[in-house]
XYZ file of C-alpha atoms in Angstrom:
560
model
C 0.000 0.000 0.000
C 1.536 3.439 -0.754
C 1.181 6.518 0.562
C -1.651 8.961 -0.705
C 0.572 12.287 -2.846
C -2.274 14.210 -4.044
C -1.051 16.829 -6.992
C -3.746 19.985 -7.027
C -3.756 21.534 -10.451
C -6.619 24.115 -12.233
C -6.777 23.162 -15.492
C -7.237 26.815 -16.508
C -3.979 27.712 -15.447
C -2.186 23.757 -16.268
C -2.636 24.508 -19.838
C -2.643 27.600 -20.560
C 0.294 28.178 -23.224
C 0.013 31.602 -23.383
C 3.657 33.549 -22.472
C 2.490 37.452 -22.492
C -0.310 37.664 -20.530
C -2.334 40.500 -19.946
C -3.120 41.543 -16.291
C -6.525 40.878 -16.007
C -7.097 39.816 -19.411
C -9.695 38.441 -21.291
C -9.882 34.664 -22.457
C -9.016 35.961 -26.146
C -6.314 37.774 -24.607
C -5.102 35.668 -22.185
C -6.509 32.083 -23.386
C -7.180 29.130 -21.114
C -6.559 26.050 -20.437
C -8.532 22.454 -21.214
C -9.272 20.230 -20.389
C -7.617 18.364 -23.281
C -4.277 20.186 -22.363
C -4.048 17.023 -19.970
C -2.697 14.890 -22.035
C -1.580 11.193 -21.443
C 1.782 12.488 -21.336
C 1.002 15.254 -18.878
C -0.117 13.021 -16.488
C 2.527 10.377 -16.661
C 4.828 13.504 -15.846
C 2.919 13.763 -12.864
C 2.967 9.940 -11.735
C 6.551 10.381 -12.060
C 6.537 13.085 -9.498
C 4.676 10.584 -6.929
C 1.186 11.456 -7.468
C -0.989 8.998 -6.756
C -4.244 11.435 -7.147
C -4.824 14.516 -9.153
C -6.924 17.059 -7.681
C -8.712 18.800 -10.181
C -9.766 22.540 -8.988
C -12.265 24.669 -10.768
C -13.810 21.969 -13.030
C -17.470 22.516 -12.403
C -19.064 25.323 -13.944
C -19.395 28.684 -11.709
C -19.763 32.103 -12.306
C -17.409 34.448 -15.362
C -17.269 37.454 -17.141
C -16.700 35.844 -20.606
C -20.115 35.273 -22.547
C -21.840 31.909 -23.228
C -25.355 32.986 -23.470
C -25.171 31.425 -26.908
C -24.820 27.977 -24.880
C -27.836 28.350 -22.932
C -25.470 29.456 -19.994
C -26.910 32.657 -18.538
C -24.607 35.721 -18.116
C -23.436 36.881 -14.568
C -23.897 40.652 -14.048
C -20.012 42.005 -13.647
C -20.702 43.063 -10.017
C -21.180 39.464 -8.788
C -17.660 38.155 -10.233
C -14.477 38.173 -8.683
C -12.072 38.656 -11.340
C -12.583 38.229 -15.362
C -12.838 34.409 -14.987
C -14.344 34.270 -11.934
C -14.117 32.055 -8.818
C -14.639 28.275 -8.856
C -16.053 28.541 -5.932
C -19.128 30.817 -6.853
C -20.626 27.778 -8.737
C -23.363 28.392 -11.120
C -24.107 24.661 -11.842
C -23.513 21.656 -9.924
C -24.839 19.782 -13.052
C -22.274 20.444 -15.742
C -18.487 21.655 -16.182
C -17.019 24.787 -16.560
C -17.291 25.548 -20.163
C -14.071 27.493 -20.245
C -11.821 24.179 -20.088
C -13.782 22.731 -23.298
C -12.628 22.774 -26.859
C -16.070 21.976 -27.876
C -18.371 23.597 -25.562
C -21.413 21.615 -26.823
C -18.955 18.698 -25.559
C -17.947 19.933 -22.401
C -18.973 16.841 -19.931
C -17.968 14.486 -22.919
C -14.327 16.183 -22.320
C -14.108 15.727 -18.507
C -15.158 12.182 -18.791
C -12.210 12.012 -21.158
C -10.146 13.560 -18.582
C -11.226 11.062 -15.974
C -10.547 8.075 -17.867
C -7.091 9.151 -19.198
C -5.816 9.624 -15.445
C -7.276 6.331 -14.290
C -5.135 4.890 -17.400
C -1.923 6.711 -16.199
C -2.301 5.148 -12.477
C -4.108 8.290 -10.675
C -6.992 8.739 -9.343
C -9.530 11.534 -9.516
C -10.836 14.580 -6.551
C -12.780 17.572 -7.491
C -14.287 19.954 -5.439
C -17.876 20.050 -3.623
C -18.744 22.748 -2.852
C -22.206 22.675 0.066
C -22.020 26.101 1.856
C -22.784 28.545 -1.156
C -23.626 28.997 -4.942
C -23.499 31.728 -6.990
C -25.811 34.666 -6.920
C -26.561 33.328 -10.907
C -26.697 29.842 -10.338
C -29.349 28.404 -12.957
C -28.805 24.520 -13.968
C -29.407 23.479 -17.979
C -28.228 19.901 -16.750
C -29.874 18.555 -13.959
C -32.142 15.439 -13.551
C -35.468 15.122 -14.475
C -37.525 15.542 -11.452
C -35.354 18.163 -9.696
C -35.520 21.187 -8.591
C -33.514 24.190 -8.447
C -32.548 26.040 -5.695
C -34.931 28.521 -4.091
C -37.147 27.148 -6.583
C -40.179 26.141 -3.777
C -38.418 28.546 -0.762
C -41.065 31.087 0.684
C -39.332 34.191 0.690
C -41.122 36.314 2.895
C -39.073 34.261 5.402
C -35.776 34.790 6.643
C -35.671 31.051 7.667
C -37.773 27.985 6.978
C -36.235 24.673 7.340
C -37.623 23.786 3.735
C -36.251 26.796 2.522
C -32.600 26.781 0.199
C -32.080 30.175 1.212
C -31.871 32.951 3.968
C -33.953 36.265 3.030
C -33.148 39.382 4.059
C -36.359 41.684 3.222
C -35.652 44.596 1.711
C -31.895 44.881 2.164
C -29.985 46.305 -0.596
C -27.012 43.930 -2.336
C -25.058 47.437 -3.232
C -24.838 49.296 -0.147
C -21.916 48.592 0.388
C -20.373 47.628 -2.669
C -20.264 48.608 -6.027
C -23.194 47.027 -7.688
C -22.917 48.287 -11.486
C -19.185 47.250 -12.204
C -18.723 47.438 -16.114
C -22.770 46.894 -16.702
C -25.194 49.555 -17.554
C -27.406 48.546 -14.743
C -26.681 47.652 -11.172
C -27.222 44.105 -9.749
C -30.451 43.914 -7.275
C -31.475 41.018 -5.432
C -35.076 40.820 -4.351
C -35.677 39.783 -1.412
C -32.019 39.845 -0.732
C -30.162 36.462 0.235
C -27.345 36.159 3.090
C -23.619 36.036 1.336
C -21.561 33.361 1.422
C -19.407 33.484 4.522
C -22.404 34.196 6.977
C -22.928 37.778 5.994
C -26.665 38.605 6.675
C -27.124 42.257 5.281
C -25.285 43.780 2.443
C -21.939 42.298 1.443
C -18.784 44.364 1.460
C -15.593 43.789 -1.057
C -14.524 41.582 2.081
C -17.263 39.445 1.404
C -17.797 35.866 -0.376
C -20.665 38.779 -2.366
C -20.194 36.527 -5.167
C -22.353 33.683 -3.460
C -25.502 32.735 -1.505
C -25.020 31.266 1.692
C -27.598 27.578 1.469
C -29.667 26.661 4.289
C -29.079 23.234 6.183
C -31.249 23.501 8.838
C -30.031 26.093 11.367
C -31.775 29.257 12.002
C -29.373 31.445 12.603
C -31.118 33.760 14.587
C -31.650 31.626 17.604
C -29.311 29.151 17.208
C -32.089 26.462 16.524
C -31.205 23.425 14.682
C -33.744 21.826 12.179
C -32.810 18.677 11.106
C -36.008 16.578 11.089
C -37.835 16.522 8.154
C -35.009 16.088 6.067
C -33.732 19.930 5.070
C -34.509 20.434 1.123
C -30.773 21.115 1.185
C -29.524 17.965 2.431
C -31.685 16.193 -0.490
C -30.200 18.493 -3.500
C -26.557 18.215 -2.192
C -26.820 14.446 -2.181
C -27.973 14.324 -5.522
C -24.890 16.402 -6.688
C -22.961 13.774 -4.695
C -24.221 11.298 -6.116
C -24.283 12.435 -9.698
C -20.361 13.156 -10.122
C -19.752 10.121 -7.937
C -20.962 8.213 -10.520
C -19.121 10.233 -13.186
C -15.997 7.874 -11.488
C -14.450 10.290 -9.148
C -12.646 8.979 -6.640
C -12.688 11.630 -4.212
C -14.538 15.360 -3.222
C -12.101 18.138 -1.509
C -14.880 19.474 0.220
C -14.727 23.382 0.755
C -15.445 24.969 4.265
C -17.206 21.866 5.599
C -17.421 23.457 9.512
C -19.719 25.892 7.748
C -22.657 23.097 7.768
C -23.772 20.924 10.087
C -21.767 17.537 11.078
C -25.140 16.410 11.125
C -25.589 16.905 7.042
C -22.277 14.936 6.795
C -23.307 12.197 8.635
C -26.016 11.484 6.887
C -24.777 12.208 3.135
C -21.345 10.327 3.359
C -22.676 7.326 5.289
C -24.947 7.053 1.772
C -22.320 7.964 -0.531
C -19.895 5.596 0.704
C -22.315 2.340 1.093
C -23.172 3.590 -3.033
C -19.512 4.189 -3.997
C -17.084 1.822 -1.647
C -13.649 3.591 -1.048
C -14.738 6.834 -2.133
C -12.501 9.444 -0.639
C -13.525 13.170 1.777
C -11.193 15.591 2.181
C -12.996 18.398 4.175
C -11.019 22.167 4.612
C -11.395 22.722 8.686
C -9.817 25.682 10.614
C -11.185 24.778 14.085
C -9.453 22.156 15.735
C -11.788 21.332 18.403
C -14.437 20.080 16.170
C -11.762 17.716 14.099
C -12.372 14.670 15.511
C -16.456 15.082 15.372
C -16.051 15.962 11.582
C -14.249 12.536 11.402
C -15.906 10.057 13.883
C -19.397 11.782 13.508
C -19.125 13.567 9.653
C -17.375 10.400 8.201
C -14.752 12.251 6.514
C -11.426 10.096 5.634
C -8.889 13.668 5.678
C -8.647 16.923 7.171
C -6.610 19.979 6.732
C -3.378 20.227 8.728
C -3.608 24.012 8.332
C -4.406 25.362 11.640
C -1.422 23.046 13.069
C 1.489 21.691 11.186
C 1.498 23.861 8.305
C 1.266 26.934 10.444
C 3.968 25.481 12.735
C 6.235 24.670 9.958
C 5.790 28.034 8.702
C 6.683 29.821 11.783
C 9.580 27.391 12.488
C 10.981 28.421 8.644
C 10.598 32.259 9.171
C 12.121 31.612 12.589
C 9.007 32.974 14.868
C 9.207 29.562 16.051
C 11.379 26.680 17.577
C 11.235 23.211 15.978
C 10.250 21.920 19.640
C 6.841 22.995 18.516
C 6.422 20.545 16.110
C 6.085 17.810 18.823
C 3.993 19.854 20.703
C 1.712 20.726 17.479
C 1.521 16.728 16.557
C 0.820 16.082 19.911
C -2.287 17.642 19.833
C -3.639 15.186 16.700
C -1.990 12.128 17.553
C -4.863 10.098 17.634
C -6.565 11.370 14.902
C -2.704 11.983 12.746
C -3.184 9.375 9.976
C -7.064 11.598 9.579
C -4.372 14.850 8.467
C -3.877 15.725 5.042
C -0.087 17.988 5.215
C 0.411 20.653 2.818
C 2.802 23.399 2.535
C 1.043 25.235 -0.251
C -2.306 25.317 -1.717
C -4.512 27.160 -4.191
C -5.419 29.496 -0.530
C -1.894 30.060 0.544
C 0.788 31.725 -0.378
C 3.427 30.511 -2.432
C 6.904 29.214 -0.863
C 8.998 31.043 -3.047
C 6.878 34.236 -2.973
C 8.112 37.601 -1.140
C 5.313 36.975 1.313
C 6.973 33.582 2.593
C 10.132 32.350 2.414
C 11.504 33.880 -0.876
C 13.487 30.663 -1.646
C 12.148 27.103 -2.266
C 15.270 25.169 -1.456
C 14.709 27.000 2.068
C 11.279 24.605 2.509
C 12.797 21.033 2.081
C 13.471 20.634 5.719
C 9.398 21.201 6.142
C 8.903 19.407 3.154
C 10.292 16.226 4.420
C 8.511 16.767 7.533
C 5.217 17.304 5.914
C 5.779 14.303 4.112
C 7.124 12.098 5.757
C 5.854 12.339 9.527
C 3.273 9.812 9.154
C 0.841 7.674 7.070
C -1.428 10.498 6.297
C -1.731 12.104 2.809
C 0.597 14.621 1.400
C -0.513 17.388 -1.189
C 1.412 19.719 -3.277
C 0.370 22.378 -5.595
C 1.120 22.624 -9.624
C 4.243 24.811 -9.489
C 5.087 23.914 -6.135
C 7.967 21.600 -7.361
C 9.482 23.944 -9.782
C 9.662 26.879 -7.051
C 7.334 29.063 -8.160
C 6.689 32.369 -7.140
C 3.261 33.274 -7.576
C 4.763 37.347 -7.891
C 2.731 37.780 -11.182
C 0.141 40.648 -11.199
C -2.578 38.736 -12.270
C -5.751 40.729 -12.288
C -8.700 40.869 -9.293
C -5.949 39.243 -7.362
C -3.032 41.611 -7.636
C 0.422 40.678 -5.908
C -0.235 38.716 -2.859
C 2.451 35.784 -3.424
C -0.555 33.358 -4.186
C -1.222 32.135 -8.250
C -4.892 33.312 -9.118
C -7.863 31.367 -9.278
C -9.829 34.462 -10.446
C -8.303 35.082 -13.680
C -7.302 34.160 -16.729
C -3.683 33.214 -16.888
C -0.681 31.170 -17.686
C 2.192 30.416 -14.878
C 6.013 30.715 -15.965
C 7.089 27.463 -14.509
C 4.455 25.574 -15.526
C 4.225 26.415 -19.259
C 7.931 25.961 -19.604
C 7.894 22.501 -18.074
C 4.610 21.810 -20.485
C 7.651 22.685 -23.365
C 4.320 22.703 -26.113
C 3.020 19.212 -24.480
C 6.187 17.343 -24.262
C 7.160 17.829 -20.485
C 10.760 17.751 -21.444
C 11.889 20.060 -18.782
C 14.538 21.350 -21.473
C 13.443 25.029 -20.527
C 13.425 24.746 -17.167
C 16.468 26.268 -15.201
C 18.897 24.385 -13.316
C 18.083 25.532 -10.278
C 14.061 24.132 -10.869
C 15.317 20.716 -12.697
C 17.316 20.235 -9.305
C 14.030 21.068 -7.034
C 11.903 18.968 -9.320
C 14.375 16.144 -9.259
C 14.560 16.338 -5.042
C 10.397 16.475 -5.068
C 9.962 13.559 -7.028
C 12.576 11.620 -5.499
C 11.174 11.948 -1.952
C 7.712 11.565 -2.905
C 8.637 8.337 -5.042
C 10.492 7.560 -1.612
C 7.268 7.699 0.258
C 5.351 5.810 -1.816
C 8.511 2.940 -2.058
C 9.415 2.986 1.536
C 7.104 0.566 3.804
C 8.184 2.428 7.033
C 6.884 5.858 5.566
C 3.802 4.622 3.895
C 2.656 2.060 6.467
C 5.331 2.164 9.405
C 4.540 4.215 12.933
C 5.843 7.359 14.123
C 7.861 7.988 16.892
C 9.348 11.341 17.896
C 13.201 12.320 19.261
C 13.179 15.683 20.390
C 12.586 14.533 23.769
C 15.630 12.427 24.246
C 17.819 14.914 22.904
C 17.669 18.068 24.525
C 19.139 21.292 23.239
C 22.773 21.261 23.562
C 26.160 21.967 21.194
C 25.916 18.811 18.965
C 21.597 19.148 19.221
C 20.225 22.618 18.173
C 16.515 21.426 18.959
C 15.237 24.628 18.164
C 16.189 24.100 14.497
C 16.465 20.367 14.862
C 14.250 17.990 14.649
C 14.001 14.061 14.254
C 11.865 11.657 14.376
C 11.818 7.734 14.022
C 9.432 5.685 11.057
C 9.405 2.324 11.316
C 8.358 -1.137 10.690
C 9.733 -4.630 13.095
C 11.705 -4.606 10.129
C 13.571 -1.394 9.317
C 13.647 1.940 10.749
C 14.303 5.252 9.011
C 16.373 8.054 11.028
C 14.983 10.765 10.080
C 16.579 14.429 10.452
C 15.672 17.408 9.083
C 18.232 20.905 9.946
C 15.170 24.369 9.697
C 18.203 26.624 9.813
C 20.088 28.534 7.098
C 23.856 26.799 7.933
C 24.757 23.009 7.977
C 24.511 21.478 11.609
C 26.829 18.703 13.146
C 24.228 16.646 15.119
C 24.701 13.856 17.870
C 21.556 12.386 18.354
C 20.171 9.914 20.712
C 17.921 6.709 19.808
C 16.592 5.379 23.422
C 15.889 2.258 24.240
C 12.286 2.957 24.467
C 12.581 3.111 20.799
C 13.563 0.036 19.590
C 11.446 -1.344 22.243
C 8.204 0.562 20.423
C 9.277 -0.971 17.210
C 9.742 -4.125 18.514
C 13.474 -4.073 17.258
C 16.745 -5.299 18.438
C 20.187 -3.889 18.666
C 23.743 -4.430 18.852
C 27.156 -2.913 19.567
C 28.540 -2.720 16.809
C 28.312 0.179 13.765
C 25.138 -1.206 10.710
C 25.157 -0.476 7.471
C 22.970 2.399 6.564
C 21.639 4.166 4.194
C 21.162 7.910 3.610
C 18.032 7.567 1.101
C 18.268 11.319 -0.209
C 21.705 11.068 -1.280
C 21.850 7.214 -1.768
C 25.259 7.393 0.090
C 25.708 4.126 2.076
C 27.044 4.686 5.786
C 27.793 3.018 8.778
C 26.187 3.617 11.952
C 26.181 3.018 15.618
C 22.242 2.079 16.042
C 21.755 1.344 19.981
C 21.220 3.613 22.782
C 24.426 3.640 24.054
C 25.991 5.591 21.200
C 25.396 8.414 19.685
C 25.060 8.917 15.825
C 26.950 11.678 14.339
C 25.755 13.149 11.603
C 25.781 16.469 9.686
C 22.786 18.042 8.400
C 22.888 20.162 5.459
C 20.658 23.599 5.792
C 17.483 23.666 5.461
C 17.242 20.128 4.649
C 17.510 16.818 6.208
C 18.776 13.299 6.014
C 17.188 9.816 5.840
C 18.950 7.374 6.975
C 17.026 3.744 6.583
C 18.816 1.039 8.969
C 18.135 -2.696 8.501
């Protein structure tokens, strides 16, 4: 069994050829990406990176500025878009995909199946999003099932809550008091009655807003607090529908955006049926509130959850040095019975890049975290397209301007992307040295945790605590940590500070004992798996093991 590498792309951006883009551009400016653009030979570049899944972001079709009206796809008014090719998270149809990534528009589902069956032929599987909390202020379905209804469709809106209702209504609450509400159109956007926003705004949205969306209804008046969950919510039924419907499109998988914004309850109920209907179907759910992780997996059913609000922020703070590599223990300490629930990242489609101004302004200076991310346990590792070729995300794109993240609001190619694409062949020839080298260390270590029994299957066990800050341990820039099988264990050591470190480290006894190892006296043969040097070792607790750690980096050593 190997470990789970999941690789998030947007298609919009994957394969989008275009070198001189304009900021803020149109699609005939700009171009986009297709689906298409993922060719067989695209995705065998990404097995080769480790992949195991592809995350595919922005496939369904939500809200834009470019026209399709000629498709039966109503236009958004310009006020209600984020950026010229809007957000995939505003969707305006859970029915159909976005028709943006299509050669053939007419053909537009025909082309994502295509896409789904190509990467189950190269070895990967398949995520998209699911979106439950919101929809776009336009949403209006030309694909769904006979017999269904659209949202709002039976909602009495003289309410602001009704537990059959899709909606919250606001009464006569304006959508542009506090935002513009014409944009580029000749007549401003009204909403009547008005709905509440997207990120729990009830009155009129501000540019801070989610004012793109409408928040749905699951059930709890918010209000009083009062939770309505018997009947069935009218919500509940629609978003297992959608569930259902792209489950049996073969996906493998939903990221599922913002799930603490509806109820555990909903969860419960909608996985439990997707799952018995599609065995070994994957749910990823983004959570920023720790204390209701373990609810959102015993009680909501879901298989992952972010690692944001824990190890990525630690490992952050630990590489800009606002924090001591001690607090990685502490940080996994705090999820170590749910740790193999905890999908690591250290960059996403939300945060900013590695490489950017806004981080650490290097990628070689993230490897140490990297290896930590991906390597501290069974759980699932993701990276983001780019992420392996160190880049920057510096461009100014559009709505998004210069943040340090790549845009998922506009239309746009990225540098490092397009010049590993090399017109479809992946050769890599245009890459730089200095991103061949950074590609070359991601795949290796992800192939590593996908070869390696110990990382992909074997348990944890930490070192910090047995070796204590001192001359040959700098534990606030040091850390280590044991994976293992009764087989094997890997020595793993990883240096978060800018100079090489000469480290002594300790292995108790407790530790073989855990593994249900023995030990000897004498040195082992080793082997440092990033270099593929072979070493010998002392591997008991009586003797320390000398080693030097190059900066921000790490070693691991695999002992028999």
């Amino acid at each position: 069994m190997s470990k789970t590498i999941i690789y998030q792309l947007l298609p919009r951006l994957f394969g989008n050829s275009t070198a001189n883009c304009v900021a803020g551009g149109t699609i005939e400016q700009n171009g986009c990406g297709k689906f298409n653009d993922i060719t067989p030979k695209a995705l065998r570049a990404i097995r080769n990176l480790g992949a195991t899944h592809v995350w595919y972001t922005g496939v369904i079709e939500h809200t834009t500025r470019t026209n399709y009206t000629s498709y039966n796809i109503p236009a958004d008014h310009p006020a209600t878009v984020k950026g010229e090719a809007g957000s995939p998270y505003a969707i305006k149809d859970y029915y159909d995909n976005d028709p943006d990534l299509s050669v053939n528009i007419e053909k537009r589902r025909e082309e994502f199946k295509a896409l789904v069956d190509r990467t189950h032929k190269a070895g990967l599987k398949v995520i998209i999003d699911f979106i439950p909390n919101h929809i776009a202020r336009h949403y209006h379905s030309d694909n769904m099932p006979a017999g269904t209804y659209s949202f709002g469709e039976h909602d009495e809106k003289n309410l602001f809550f009704a537990g059959h209702n899709n909606f919250y209504y606001l009464g006569n609450q304006s959508y542009g008091c506090n935002i513009d509400a014409k944009g580029s159109a000749e007549e401003e956007y009204s909403e009547t009655p008005l709905r509440a926003t997207g990120n729990d705004c009830f009155g009129s949205p501000s540019l801070n807003d989610w004012y793109d969306t409408v928040k749905l209804n699951y059930g709890i008046d918010y209000r009083t607090g009062n939770r309505q969950f018997s009947p069935i919510p009218n919500t509940w039924v629609k978003m297992l529908k959608i569930l259902r419907y792209w489950a049996s499109q073969g996906i493998d998988g939903f990221r599922c955006d913002m799930v603490e914004m509806t109820p555990v309850e909903f969860w419960n109920w909608a996985v439990t049926k997707i799952k018995e209907e599609f065995p070994g179907i994957l749910f990823i759910g983004e959570i920023y509130q720790p204390h209701i992780y373990r609810s959102f997996i015993k009680d909501g059913g879901f298989d992952y959850l972010y690692d944001k609000v824990g190890l990525y922020d630690t490992l952050r703070g630990v590489m800009n040095g606002q924090a001591s590599a001690n607090d990685i223990s502490y940080t996994l300490q705090s999820t170590a019975d749910i740790r193999n629930h905890m999908l690591t990242f250290l960059e996403n489609h939300d945060e900013q890049r590695i490489a950017s101004d806004f981080f650490a302004a290097n990628a070689e200076r993230a490897l140490a975290a990297l290896i930590v991310s991906a390597t501290i346990d069974t759980q699932p590792f993701m990276l983001y397209a780019g992420q392996e070729l160190g880049e920057r995300g510096m461009d100014k794109e559009g709505y998004s301007g210069v943040d340090g993240r790549t845009t998922i609001f506009d239309y746009r190619s990225v540098d490092t992307l397009r010049r590993w694409k090399d017109d479809g062949s992946y050769s890599g020839e245009l890459l730089t040295e200095k991103e061949k080298n950074l590609q070359s260390y991601y795949s290796h270590l992800l192939n590593l945790c996908n070869k390696e029994e110990a990382i992909a299957n074997g348990q944890y066990y930490g070192l910090q605590y047995a070796n204590p800050h001192s001359d040959k341990y700098d534990s606030n820039h040091i850390f280590s940590y044991l994976r293992g099988t009764e087989k094997e264990l890997l020595l793993i050591v990883t240096n978060f500070s800018d100079s090489n470190k000469e480290c002594e480290i300790t292995i108790p006894e407790e530790a073989f004992a855990f593994f249900g190892t023995t030990y000897g006296n004498d040195p082992v043969e080793a082997k440092e798996l990033i270099s593929g040097k072979n070493i010998k070792i002392f591997a008991n607790p009586h003797d320390k093991i000398a080693v030097t750690v190059p900066a921000n980096n790490g070693l691991i050593i695999k002992i028999k």
